[in-house]
Coordinates of C-alpha atoms in Angstrom, one line a residue:
M1 CA 3.0 42.4 28.5
T2 CA 3.3 40.2 25.4
S3 CA 5.0 42.1 22.6
P4 CA 3.6 42.1 19.0
A5 CA 6.5 40.0 17.8
T6 CA 6.0 37.4 20.5
K7 CA 2.3 37.3 19.8
K8 CA 3.0 36.8 16.1
Y9 CA 5.5 34.0 16.9
L10 CA 3.0 32.2 19.2
D11 CA 0.3 32.5 16.6
G12 CA 2.6 30.8 14.1
L13 CA 3.6 28.2 16.6
N14 CA -0.1 27.4 17.2
K15 CA -0.5 26.8 13.5
S16 CA 2.7 24.7 12.9
L17 CA 2.7 22.7 16.1
P18 CA -0.3 20.4 15.2
H19 CA 1.2 19.7 11.8
N20 CA 4.5 18.8 13.4
Y21 CA 2.6 16.7 15.9
L22 CA 1.0 14.7 13.1
Y23 CA 4.3 14.4 11.3
A24 CA 5.8 13.0 14.5
M25 CA 3.0 10.4 14.7
A26 CA 3.6 9.4 11.0
G27 CA 7.3 9.1 11.8
L28 CA 6.5 6.8 14.7
V29 CA 4.3 4.6 12.5
L30 CA 7.1 4.4 9.9
T31 CA 9.6 3.4 12.6
I32 CA 7.3 0.6 13.9
Y33 CA 6.7 -0.6 10.3
V34 CA 10.5 -0.8 9.7
L35 CA 11.0 -2.7 13.0
H36 CA 8.2 -5.1 12.1
S37 CA 9.5 -5.6 8.6
L38 CA 12.9 -6.6 10.1
G39 CA 11.0 -9.0 12.4
R40 CA 9.2 -10.5 9.4
L41 CA 12.5 -10.9 7.6
K42 CA 14.0 -12.6 10.6
R43 CA 11.1 -15.0 10.9
H44 CA 11.3 -15.8 7.2
V45 CA 15.0 -16.6 7.4
R46 CA 14.4 -18.7 10.5
H47 CA 11.6 -20.5 8.6
L48 CA 13.7 -21.4 5.6
A49 CA 16.7 -22.4 7.7
S50 CA 14.7 -24.7 10.0
L51 CA 12.7 -26.6 7.3
N52 CA 12.9 -30.3 7.3
G53 CA 13.7 -30.4 11.0
Q54 CA 17.4 -29.4 10.6
S55 CA 18.7 -29.8 14.2
G56 CA 21.5 -27.3 13.8
A57 CA 19.3 -24.5 12.8
H58 CA 16.8 -25.3 15.6
R59 CA 19.6 -25.2 18.2
L60 CA 20.7 -21.9 16.8
F61 CA 17.2 -20.3 17.3
A62 CA 16.3 -22.1 20.5
S63 CA 17.9 -19.5 22.9
T64 CA 17.9 -15.8 23.0
S65 CA 20.4 -13.2 24.4
P66 CA 20.0 -11.8 27.9
S67 CA 19.1 -8.3 26.6
I68 CA 16.4 -9.5 24.4
A69 CA 15.1 -11.8 27.1
W70 CA 15.0 -8.8 29.5
L71 CA 13.2 -6.7 26.9
K72 CA 10.5 -9.4 26.3
G73 CA 10.1 -10.3 29.9
H74 CA 10.0 -6.8 31.4
V75 CA 8.5 -4.6 28.6
L76 CA 7.0 -6.4 25.6
Y77 CA 5.0 -9.1 27.3
A78 CA 4.9 -7.7 30.9
P79 CA 1.6 -6.8 32.5
M80 CA 1.3 -3.3 34.0
F81 CA 2.1 -4.4 37.5
K82 CA 2.7 -8.0 38.8
Y83 CA 0.9 -10.5 36.7
R84 CA -2.7 -9.4 36.3
R85 CA -3.5 -8.2 32.7
A86 CA -6.5 -9.8 31.1
T87 CA -8.5 -10.5 34.2
E88 CA -11.2 -7.9 34.4
T89 CA -12.3 -6.0 37.5
R90 CA -16.0 -6.5 37.9
I91 CA -18.9 -5.2 40.0
G92 CA -21.3 -8.1 40.1
S93 CA -21.9 -10.3 37.1
R94 CA -22.7 -7.7 34.5
I95 CA -20.7 -4.6 35.3
S96 CA -17.1 -4.7 34.0
L97 CA -14.5 -2.0 34.8
G98 CA -12.2 -3.4 32.1
S99 CA -8.7 -4.8 32.3
L100 CA -5.3 -3.3 32.6
P101 CA -3.0 -2.6 29.5
T102 CA 0.3 -4.2 29.2
R103 CA 3.5 -2.4 30.4
L104 CA 4.4 -1.5 26.8
Q105 CA 0.9 -0.1 26.1
G106 CA 1.0 1.7 29.4
L107 CA 4.3 3.3 28.6
F108 CA 3.0 4.4 25.1
L109 CA -0.1 5.9 26.7
F110 CA 2.0 7.7 29.3
F111 CA 4.2 9.3 26.6
L112 CA 1.2 10.1 24.5
V113 CA -0.4 12.0 27.3
A114 CA 2.8 13.7 28.3
F115 CA 3.5 14.8 24.7
N116 CA 0.0 16.3 24.4
V117 CA 0.3 18.1 27.7
M118 CA 3.7 19.5 26.7
A119 CA 2.3 20.6 23.3
C120 CA -0.5 22.4 25.0
V121 CA 1.7 24.4 27.4
W122 CA 5.0 24.7 25.5
Q123 CA 6.2 28.3 25.3
V124 CA 2.9 29.8 26.6
P125 CA 3.9 33.1 28.3
W126 CA 2.5 32.3 31.7
S127 CA 4.0 35.5 33.2
S128 CA 1.8 37.7 30.9
P129 CA -1.6 39.0 32.0
E130 CA -4.3 36.4 32.1
L131 CA -6.4 37.9 29.3
Q132 CA -3.3 37.6 27.0
V133 CA -2.5 34.0 28.1
L134 CA -6.0 32.6 27.7
P135 CA -6.4 33.3 23.9
I136 CA -3.0 31.7 23.2
L137 CA -4.0 28.6 25.3
R138 CA -7.4 28.6 23.8
N139 CA -6.1 28.5 20.2
R140 CA -3.4 25.9 21.1
T141 CA -5.8 23.4 22.8
G142 CA -8.5 23.8 20.1
T143 CA -6.1 23.2 17.3
L144 CA -4.5 20.2 19.0
A145 CA -8.0 18.8 19.7
T146 CA -8.8 19.0 16.0
A147 CA -5.5 17.5 14.9
N148 CA -6.0 14.5 17.2
L149 CA -9.3 13.7 15.4
I150 CA -7.3 12.4 12.4
P151 CA -5.5 9.5 14.2
I152 CA -8.6 8.9 16.3
C153 CA -10.6 8.1 13.2
V154 CA -7.8 6.0 11.7
L155 CA -7.6 4.0 14.9
A156 CA -11.4 3.6 15.3
T157 CA -12.1 1.5 12.2
I158 CA -11.4 -2.2 11.8
K159 CA -10.7 -1.4 8.2
N160 CA -7.5 0.2 9.4
P161 CA -4.6 -0.9 7.1
L162 CA -2.1 -0.4 9.9
I163 CA -3.4 -3.5 11.6
N164 CA -1.8 -5.8 9.0
A165 CA 1.1 -3.5 8.2
L166 CA 2.3 -3.1 11.8
E167 CA 1.0 -6.5 13.1
I168 CA -0.8 -4.7 15.9
S169 CA -4.2 -6.1 17.0
Y170 CA -7.4 -4.1 16.6
D171 CA -7.8 -4.4 20.4
S172 CA -4.6 -2.4 20.9
F173 CA -5.6 0.2 18.3
N174 CA -9.0 0.5 20.0
L175 CA -7.3 1.1 23.3
V176 CA -5.2 4.0 21.9
H177 CA -8.3 5.3 20.1
R178 CA -10.2 5.6 23.4
W179 CA -7.3 7.4 25.2
M180 CA -6.6 9.7 22.3
G181 CA -10.3 10.5 22.2
R182 CA -10.2 11.4 25.9
L183 CA -7.2 13.6 25.3
S184 CA -9.0 15.4 22.4
I185 CA -12.1 15.9 24.6
L186 CA -10.1 17.3 27.4
Q187 CA -8.3 19.7 25.0
G188 CA -11.7 20.7 23.6
L189 CA -13.0 21.4 27.1
A190 CA -9.9 23.4 27.9
H191 CA -10.5 25.4 24.6
T192 CA -14.1 26.1 25.7
L193 CA -13.1 27.1 29.2
C194 CA -10.4 29.4 28.1
W195 CA -12.9 31.3 25.9
M196 CA -15.5 31.3 28.6
I197 CA -13.2 32.6 31.4
A198 CA -11.9 35.4 29.2
K199 CA -15.5 36.3 28.1
V200 CA -16.7 36.4 31.7
Q201 CA -13.8 38.6 32.8
K202 CA -14.4 41.0 30.0
G203 CA -18.2 41.4 30.0
G204 CA -19.8 39.0 32.6
W205 CA -22.0 36.0 32.1
T206 CA -24.5 38.0 30.0
T207 CA -22.0 38.2 27.2
V208 CA -21.5 34.4 27.3
T209 CA -25.3 33.8 27.1
A210 CA -25.6 36.3 24.3
S211 CA -22.8 34.5 22.4
F212 CA -24.5 31.1 22.8
T213 CA -27.8 32.5 21.4
H214 CA -26.7 34.9 18.7
S215 CA -23.3 33.6 17.3
S216 CA -23.4 30.6 15.1
F217 CA -19.6 30.4 15.5
I218 CA -20.0 30.0 19.3
Y219 CA -23.1 27.8 19.6
T220 CA -21.9 25.3 16.9
G221 CA -18.6 25.1 18.9
L222 CA -20.7 24.4 22.0
I223 CA -22.6 21.6 20.1
A224 CA -19.3 20.0 19.2
T225 CA -18.0 20.2 22.8
V226 CA -21.2 18.7 24.2
G227 CA -21.3 15.9 21.7
F228 CA -17.7 14.9 22.3
T229 CA -18.1 15.2 26.1
V230 CA -21.1 12.8 26.0
I231 CA -19.0 10.4 24.0
G232 CA -16.3 10.6 26.6
L233 CA -18.7 9.9 29.4
Q234 CA -19.9 6.8 27.6
S235 CA -16.5 5.4 26.9
P236 CA -15.6 3.6 30.2
K237 CA -16.1 -0.2 29.9
M238 CA -18.6 -0.1 32.7
F239 CA -21.2 1.7 30.5
R240 CA -20.2 -0.1 27.3
S241 CA -20.7 -3.5 28.8
L242 CA -24.2 -2.6 30.2
A243 CA -25.7 -1.7 26.8
Y244 CA -23.2 -2.1 24.0
E245 CA -25.6 -1.8 21.1
F246 CA -27.0 1.5 22.6
F247 CA -23.4 2.8 23.0
L248 CA -22.5 1.8 19.5
H249 CA -25.4 3.5 17.7
S250 CA -25.5 6.6 20.0
H251 CA -21.7 6.8 19.4
I252 CA -22.2 7.1 15.6
I253 CA -25.0 9.7 16.1
L254 CA -23.0 11.8 18.5
V255 CA -19.9 11.7 16.3
A256 CA -22.0 12.9 13.3
M257 CA -23.5 15.7 15.4
A258 CA -20.1 16.8 16.8
F259 CA -18.5 16.8 13.4
A260 CA -21.3 18.9 11.9
G261 CA -21.1 21.5 14.7
L262 CA -17.3 21.6 14.5
W263 CA -17.4 22.0 10.7
I264 CA -19.5 25.1 11.0
H265 CA -17.4 26.3 13.9
L266 CA -14.2 26.1 11.9
K267 CA -15.6 27.7 8.8
Q268 CA -12.8 29.5 6.9
L269 CA -10.3 28.6 9.5
P270 CA -7.1 26.6 8.6
Q271 CA -8.0 23.9 11.1
Q272 CA -11.0 23.0 8.9
A273 CA -8.6 21.1 6.6
M274 CA -7.6 18.7 9.4
L275 CA -11.3 18.2 10.3
L276 CA -12.1 17.5 6.7
A277 CA -9.4 14.8 6.7
A278 CA -10.9 13.2 9.8
I279 CA -14.4 13.3 8.4
L280 CA -13.3 11.7 5.1
I281 CA -11.6 8.9 7.0
W282 CA -14.6 8.3 9.2
V283 CA -17.2 8.4 6.3
V284 CA -15.1 6.3 3.9
S285 CA -14.4 3.6 6.5
R286 CA -18.1 3.3 7.3
L287 CA -19.1 3.2 3.7
W288 CA -16.4 0.7 3.0
R289 CA -17.8 -1.5 5.8
L290 CA -21.3 -1.2 4.4
A291 CA -20.0 -2.1 0.9
T292 CA -18.2 -5.2 2.4
T293 CA -21.4 -6.3 4.1
I294 CA -23.4 -5.9 0.8
Y295 CA -20.8 -7.7 -1.2
R296 CA -20.6 -10.7 1.2
S297 CA -24.3 -10.9 1.9
C298 CA -26.3 -10.0 -1.3
G299 CA -26.7 -11.8 -4.5
H300 CA -26.6 -15.6 -5.2
G301 CA -29.6 -16.0 -3.0
G302 CA -28.1 -14.1 -0.1
S303 CA -26.2 -15.4 2.9
K304 CA -27.7 -17.9 5.3
A305 CA -26.9 -18.9 8.8
V306 CA -27.8 -22.5 9.9
V307 CA -28.0 -22.5 13.7
V308 CA -27.7 -25.7 15.8
A309 CA -27.9 -25.8 19.6
L310 CA -25.0 -27.4 21.3
P311 CA -24.5 -28.7 24.9
S312 CA -23.3 -26.3 27.7
G313 CA -25.1 -23.2 26.4
A314 CA -23.5 -22.9 23.0
V315 CA -24.6 -22.8 19.4
K316 CA -22.9 -23.8 16.2
I317 CA -23.4 -21.4 13.2
Q318 CA -22.8 -22.6 9.7
L319 CA -22.6 -19.6 7.4
F320 CA -23.3 -20.0 3.7
C321 CA -21.9 -16.8 2.4
A322 CA -23.1 -15.3 -0.9
R323 CA -19.5 -14.6 -1.8
P324 CA -17.3 -16.8 0.4
W325 CA -13.5 -16.4 1.0
K326 CA -10.6 -18.6 1.7
V327 CA -10.7 -19.1 5.5
K328 CA -7.4 -18.6 7.3
N329 CA -6.3 -18.7 10.9
G330 CA -6.8 -15.6 13.0
Q331 CA -9.8 -14.3 11.0
T332 CA -12.9 -12.7 12.5
L333 CA -16.2 -11.5 11.0
Y334 CA -19.2 -9.4 12.0
L335 CA -22.5 -11.3 11.9
S336 CA -25.9 -9.7 11.9
I337 CA -29.1 -11.8 11.9
P338 CA -32.1 -9.4 11.6
S339 CA -34.7 -11.9 12.9
V340 CA -32.7 -12.2 16.1
G341 CA -31.4 -8.7 16.5
L342 CA -32.2 -6.0 13.9
W343 CA -29.5 -3.5 14.7
T344 CA -26.9 -5.8 16.1
A345 CA -23.6 -6.8 14.4
H346 CA -21.3 -8.9 16.6
P347 CA -17.7 -10.0 16.1
F348 CA -16.9 -13.7 16.2
S349 CA -13.7 -15.7 15.5
V350 CA -13.9 -18.0 12.5
A351 CA -13.5 -21.5 13.9
W352 CA -13.4 -23.6 10.7
G353 CA -13.8 -23.4 7.0
D354 CA -14.8 -26.3 4.7
T355 CA -12.8 -26.6 1.5
G356 CA -14.4 -29.8 0.2
S357 CA -11.2 -31.8 0.2
G358 CA -11.0 -35.1 1.9
L359 CA -8.4 -36.4 4.3
T360 CA -5.2 -37.8 3.2
G361 CA -5.2 -40.7 5.6
G362 CA -4.0 -41.3 9.1
D363 CA -5.4 -42.7 12.2
V364 CA -7.0 -41.6 15.4
D365 CA -6.4 -41.9 19.1
S366 CA -9.2 -43.5 21.0
V367 CA -10.4 -41.7 24.1
E368 CA -12.8 -44.0 25.8
S369 CA -15.4 -43.4 28.5
N370 CA -15.8 -45.9 31.4
H371 CA -19.4 -45.0 31.9
G372 CA -20.7 -43.8 28.5
G373 CA -21.6 -40.2 27.8
L374 CA -20.4 -38.4 24.7
A375 CA -20.5 -41.6 22.7
D376 CA -21.1 -45.3 23.3
D377 CA -18.5 -47.1 25.4
K378 CA -15.4 -48.1 23.5
I379 CA -16.1 -45.5 20.8
P380 CA -13.6 -42.7 20.4
I381 CA -14.7 -39.2 21.5
F382 CA -13.0 -37.8 18.5
A383 CA -13.6 -40.4 15.7
V384 CA -11.8 -40.0 12.4
R385 CA -13.8 -39.1 9.3
E386 CA -13.6 -41.5 6.4
V387 CA -11.1 -40.6 3.7
G388 CA -12.6 -38.5 1.0
H389 CA -15.9 -38.0 2.8
T390 CA -17.1 -34.5 3.5
K391 CA -20.6 -33.5 4.7
E392 CA -20.4 -29.8 4.3
T393 CA -20.7 -27.5 1.3
D394 CA -17.6 -25.9 -0.1
G395 CA -17.1 -22.4 1.3
T396 CA -19.0 -23.0 4.5
I397 CA -17.8 -20.9 7.5
H398 CA -18.3 -22.2 11.0
L399 CA -18.6 -20.3 14.3
I400 CA -19.1 -21.5 17.8
V401 CA -21.0 -19.0 20.0
K402 CA -21.4 -19.2 23.7
R403 CA -24.6 -17.9 25.2
Q404 CA -24.2 -14.6 27.1
T405 CA -26.7 -11.8 27.1
G406 CA -28.6 -9.9 24.4
F407 CA -28.0 -11.2 20.8
T408 CA -26.2 -14.5 21.8
R409 CA -28.9 -15.3 24.4
K410 CA -31.7 -14.8 21.8
L411 CA -29.8 -16.8 19.2
F412 CA -29.4 -19.7 21.7
E413 CA -33.1 -19.6 22.6
K414 CA -34.1 -19.7 18.9
A415 CA -31.9 -22.7 18.4
Q416 CA -33.3 -24.4 21.5
E417 CA -36.9 -24.0 20.1
Q418 CA -35.8 -26.4 17.3
R419 CA -33.7 -28.7 19.4
F420 CA -33.9 -31.7 17.0
S421 CA -33.6 -29.7 13.8
R422 CA -31.6 -26.9 12.3
V423 CA -32.8 -23.3 12.1
T424 CA -32.0 -21.5 8.9
L425 CA -31.9 -17.7 9.1
N426 CA -31.1 -14.8 6.7
A427 CA -27.7 -13.3 7.7
Y428 CA -25.5 -10.3 6.9
I429 CA -21.8 -11.0 7.0
E430 CA -19.0 -8.5 7.1
G431 CA -15.4 -9.6 6.9
P432 CA -13.0 -11.2 7.0
Y433 CA -11.0 -9.2 9.5
G434 CA -7.9 -9.9 11.6
H435 CA -4.4 -10.7 10.4
E436 CA -2.9 -14.0 9.9
K437 CA -0.1 -14.7 12.4
S438 CA 2.1 -17.4 10.9
M439 CA 3.7 -19.8 13.3
A440 CA 5.5 -21.7 10.5
S441 CA 9.0 -20.5 11.7
F442 CA 8.6 -21.8 15.2
G443 CA 9.9 -25.3 16.1
T444 CA 7.7 -25.6 19.1
V445 CA 4.1 -24.2 19.3
L446 CA 1.9 -24.2 22.4
L447 CA -1.7 -23.2 22.0
F448 CA -3.9 -22.6 25.0
A449 CA -7.7 -22.1 25.0
S450 CA -10.6 -22.1 27.4
G451 CA -14.3 -22.5 26.4
V452 CA -15.1 -21.0 23.0
G453 CA -11.5 -19.7 22.8
I454 CA -10.8 -23.0 21.0
T455 CA -12.3 -21.3 17.9
H456 CA -9.2 -19.2 17.6
Q457 CA -6.8 -22.1 17.8
M458 CA -8.4 -24.9 15.6
L459 CA -7.2 -23.5 12.3
Y460 CA -3.7 -23.0 13.6
V461 CA -3.5 -26.7 14.6
K462 CA -4.8 -27.8 11.3
E463 CA -2.4 -25.6 9.3
L464 CA 0.6 -26.7 11.4
V465 CA -0.1 -30.4 11.2
Q466 CA -0.7 -30.2 7.5
G467 CA 2.5 -28.1 7.1
F468 CA 4.4 -30.7 9.1
A469 CA 3.2 -33.5 6.8
D470 CA 4.0 -31.5 3.7
G471 CA 7.4 -30.4 5.0
T472 CA 6.5 -26.7 4.6
V473 CA 6.8 -25.5 8.3
A474 CA 9.6 -25.6 10.8
T475 CA 7.3 -26.8 13.5
Q476 CA 8.2 -30.2 15.1
Q477 CA 6.1 -30.0 18.3
I478 CA 2.5 -28.8 18.7
T479 CA 0.8 -28.9 22.0
L480 CA -2.9 -27.9 22.4
V481 CA -4.3 -27.3 25.9
W482 CA -8.1 -26.8 26.0
V483 CA -9.8 -26.1 29.4
V484 CA -13.6 -26.6 29.5
P485 CA -16.1 -26.7 32.4
D486 CA -17.6 -30.1 31.5
A487 CA -17.2 -33.0 29.1
E488 CA -20.2 -31.9 27.0
C489 CA -18.1 -29.0 25.6
L490 CA -16.1 -31.5 23.7
E491 CA -19.0 -31.9 21.3
W492 CA -18.4 -28.3 20.1
V493 CA -15.4 -29.3 18.0
R494 CA -15.9 -33.1 17.7
A495 CA -16.0 -33.2 13.9
W496 CA -13.1 -30.8 13.4
M497 CA -10.9 -32.5 16.0
S498 CA -11.6 -35.8 14.4
E499 CA -10.5 -34.4 11.0
I500 CA -7.2 -33.2 12.6
L501 CA -6.6 -36.4 14.4
G502 CA -7.0 -38.2 11.1
M503 CA -4.4 -36.2 9.3
E504 CA -1.2 -37.7 8.0
K505 CA 1.8 -37.7 10.5
R506 CA -0.4 -36.2 13.2
R507 CA 0.9 -38.6 15.8
E508 CA 4.5 -37.4 15.3
V509 CA 3.8 -33.8 16.0
L510 CA 0.6 -33.1 17.9
K511 CA -0.3 -33.5 21.6
V512 CA -3.7 -32.6 22.9
F513 CA -4.5 -32.0 26.6
L514 CA -8.2 -31.6 27.5
Y515 CA -8.9 -30.3 31.0
I516 CA -12.4 -30.7 32.5
T517 CA -12.7 -28.4 35.5
R518 CA -16.0 -29.6 37.0
S519 CA -17.0 -33.0 38.3
S520 CA -19.1 -34.7 35.7
P521 CA -20.6 -37.9 37.0
V522 CA -22.8 -38.4 34.0
R523 CA -19.8 -38.5 31.7
G524 CA -17.6 -40.5 34.0
D525 CA -13.8 -40.7 33.9
F526 CA -12.0 -40.9 30.6
R527 CA -9.0 -43.0 29.7
S528 CA -6.4 -41.2 27.7
S529 CA -4.1 -42.3 24.9
A530 CA -0.5 -41.3 24.3
N531 CA -1.3 -38.1 22.3
V532 CA -4.7 -37.1 23.5
R533 CA -5.1 -36.8 27.3
I534 CA -8.3 -36.1 29.3
C535 CA -7.5 -34.5 32.7
R536 CA -9.6 -33.5 35.6
G537 CA -9.2 -30.1 37.2
R538 CA -7.3 -27.0 36.1
P539 CA -3.9 -27.2 34.3
N540 CA -0.7 -26.2 36.0
V541 CA 0.2 -23.8 33.2
A542 CA 3.8 -23.1 34.5
D543 CA 4.6 -26.8 34.6
I544 CA 3.3 -27.4 31.1
I545 CA 5.1 -24.5 29.5
L546 CA 8.4 -25.1 31.4
A547 CA 8.3 -28.8 30.5
E548 CA 7.8 -28.0 26.8
A549 CA 10.5 -25.4 27.0
R550 CA 13.0 -27.9 28.3
E551 CA 12.1 -30.3 25.5
R552 CA 11.7 -27.6 22.9
T553 CA 12.9 -27.8 19.3
G554 CA 14.0 -24.4 18.0
A555 CA 12.2 -21.2 18.8
M556 CA 8.9 -21.5 20.8
A557 CA 5.6 -19.7 20.2
V558 CA 2.9 -19.5 22.9
S559 CA -0.6 -18.4 22.0
V560 CA -3.6 -18.1 24.3
C561 CA -7.3 -17.3 23.7
A562 CA -8.9 -17.8 27.0
S563 CA -10.5 -16.3 30.1
G564 CA -8.6 -13.6 31.8
S565 CA -7.2 -15.8 34.6
L566 CA -5.9 -18.4 32.3
S567 CA -4.4 -15.8 29.9
D568 CA -2.6 -14.2 32.8
H569 CA -1.1 -17.5 34.0
V570 CA 0.0 -18.3 30.4
R571 CA 1.6 -14.9 30.1
Q572 CA 3.4 -15.3 33.5
A573 CA 4.7 -18.7 32.7
T574 CA 6.0 -17.6 29.3
R575 CA 7.8 -14.7 30.8
L576 CA 9.4 -17.2 33.3
A577 CA 10.6 -19.4 30.4
I578 CA 12.0 -16.3 28.6
G579 CA 13.8 -15.4 31.8
Q580 CA 15.6 -18.8 31.6
G581 CA 16.9 -18.0 28.1
V582 CA 14.2 -19.6 26.0
N583 CA 13.6 -17.8 22.7
A584 CA 9.8 -17.6 23.0
S585 CA 7.2 -15.4 21.5
F586 CA 3.8 -14.7 23.2
A587 CA 0.5 -13.8 21.6
E588 CA -2.8 -13.2 23.4
E589 CA -6.2 -13.1 21.6
G590 CA -9.0 -11.4 23.5
F591 CA -12.4 -12.8 23.8
G592 CA -14.1 -9.6 22.7
W593 CA -14.0 -5.8 22.5

């Protein structure tokens, strides 16, 4: 039998525990922020010390300690199990079961689940009669389910300020958002079941039915439980990949329904304050996104998208934004074209941005075809633009989009209808998003891409080559590896690559490896120059990374935006190099959410 004093203590614990839980999460965020701030300071010092190619500084930063190497290789960059991380498990061509988290993400999720389970059952008097335990457990799980809604709403929005503050990708935040959502749903179900079991034991199922039909407190709680449960059933990647737009819009409707039911359910209860905070975060973030779209897309004649069909099932989109921004590396945007998909808004990486400035000079490597193809014989695949010549309008933003299903397929078909001319469409643009990852402090930079993943890497190459010429970066070696199925894909970035190859001092710092995986008899075999090499087949990623590591200058950065298989091989090879004492950092950019 639970004494009145014990019951009073447990009631107080149920009220204080969720607040302490949120304080603990805030403390974790602050700790991560401090650690990342120290990392920023370290990179800044390394950047300043390594400018102008100072060999002594580069030697100092080229290697790492065994403990840091172990931490990077076995925790920070390690996949959950052996080496598979980004490769998705699929059923057929359309159904995706998703990919595994990294080992660090897995550890965080494990401790998150364990902490929530512990908080739900801590100091519950299990030896007491069931009808006394159930109300305590009911209140505990219900309060924790509500408290979890605050971080869930923070993690859900791409407007999350923690993305830049903590240098954690939106993909990672979205992963934690989904798992915290599942925890909150399970806690809500436990809350409902505890009430229901106690009700049945006291008065039978008739009292449960009567409560659902006559008590607004009970049936609004049921509405919230049903709404959140349906959201949880939709959350697996298998269902999201089948009909993403349906998932997205139904998700918003279900959240609004569940919040409304829960608000009435918690009327005049202290937990309503936590729900209010979650609702405000959710509403403000959605209104903020709407305001961003209106600001970028309305006025000055509106935003336009000029769509051009490209070889190998891709389209190039030139965005003329009503209010453009300065394009930086790592940026993404959401694009909606009502004439193609009225209720669709898809995220894309920004591939290029025109500034209106001409080139400063330089030369270009000739990559010639023996049998013709991309260009006439003896004409470079990537021909340099003339100095001072620019064809595009200032502020133009460029995207490369590969045809998939839904919106991208319709967009490609519309562009194909006007094969020999451009299609101009009204567009709504939201962005920019993403956070700039500076590589200026690294002496050696390796960039890997496959297919349209090249859009993530182009601006990094341009920035680093320009910084090398200006003496503002520590980078002394840049290697770009791009894997494509056929030679026609080289057309996607011809103009931009030509501009890069024409930059001052490019020959001294940049190497480009283009791997064509399929036989292409129409294109023939290509002869490569010293700095731009065309190769057949798939790259041996380990050989490339280890060779660059042996010849590295200073600290090494490895970045990949590619298919799951290539990303996993790059991750594995980078960990191998780190295990050999190389001071390397690894960054993986996903193809999509």
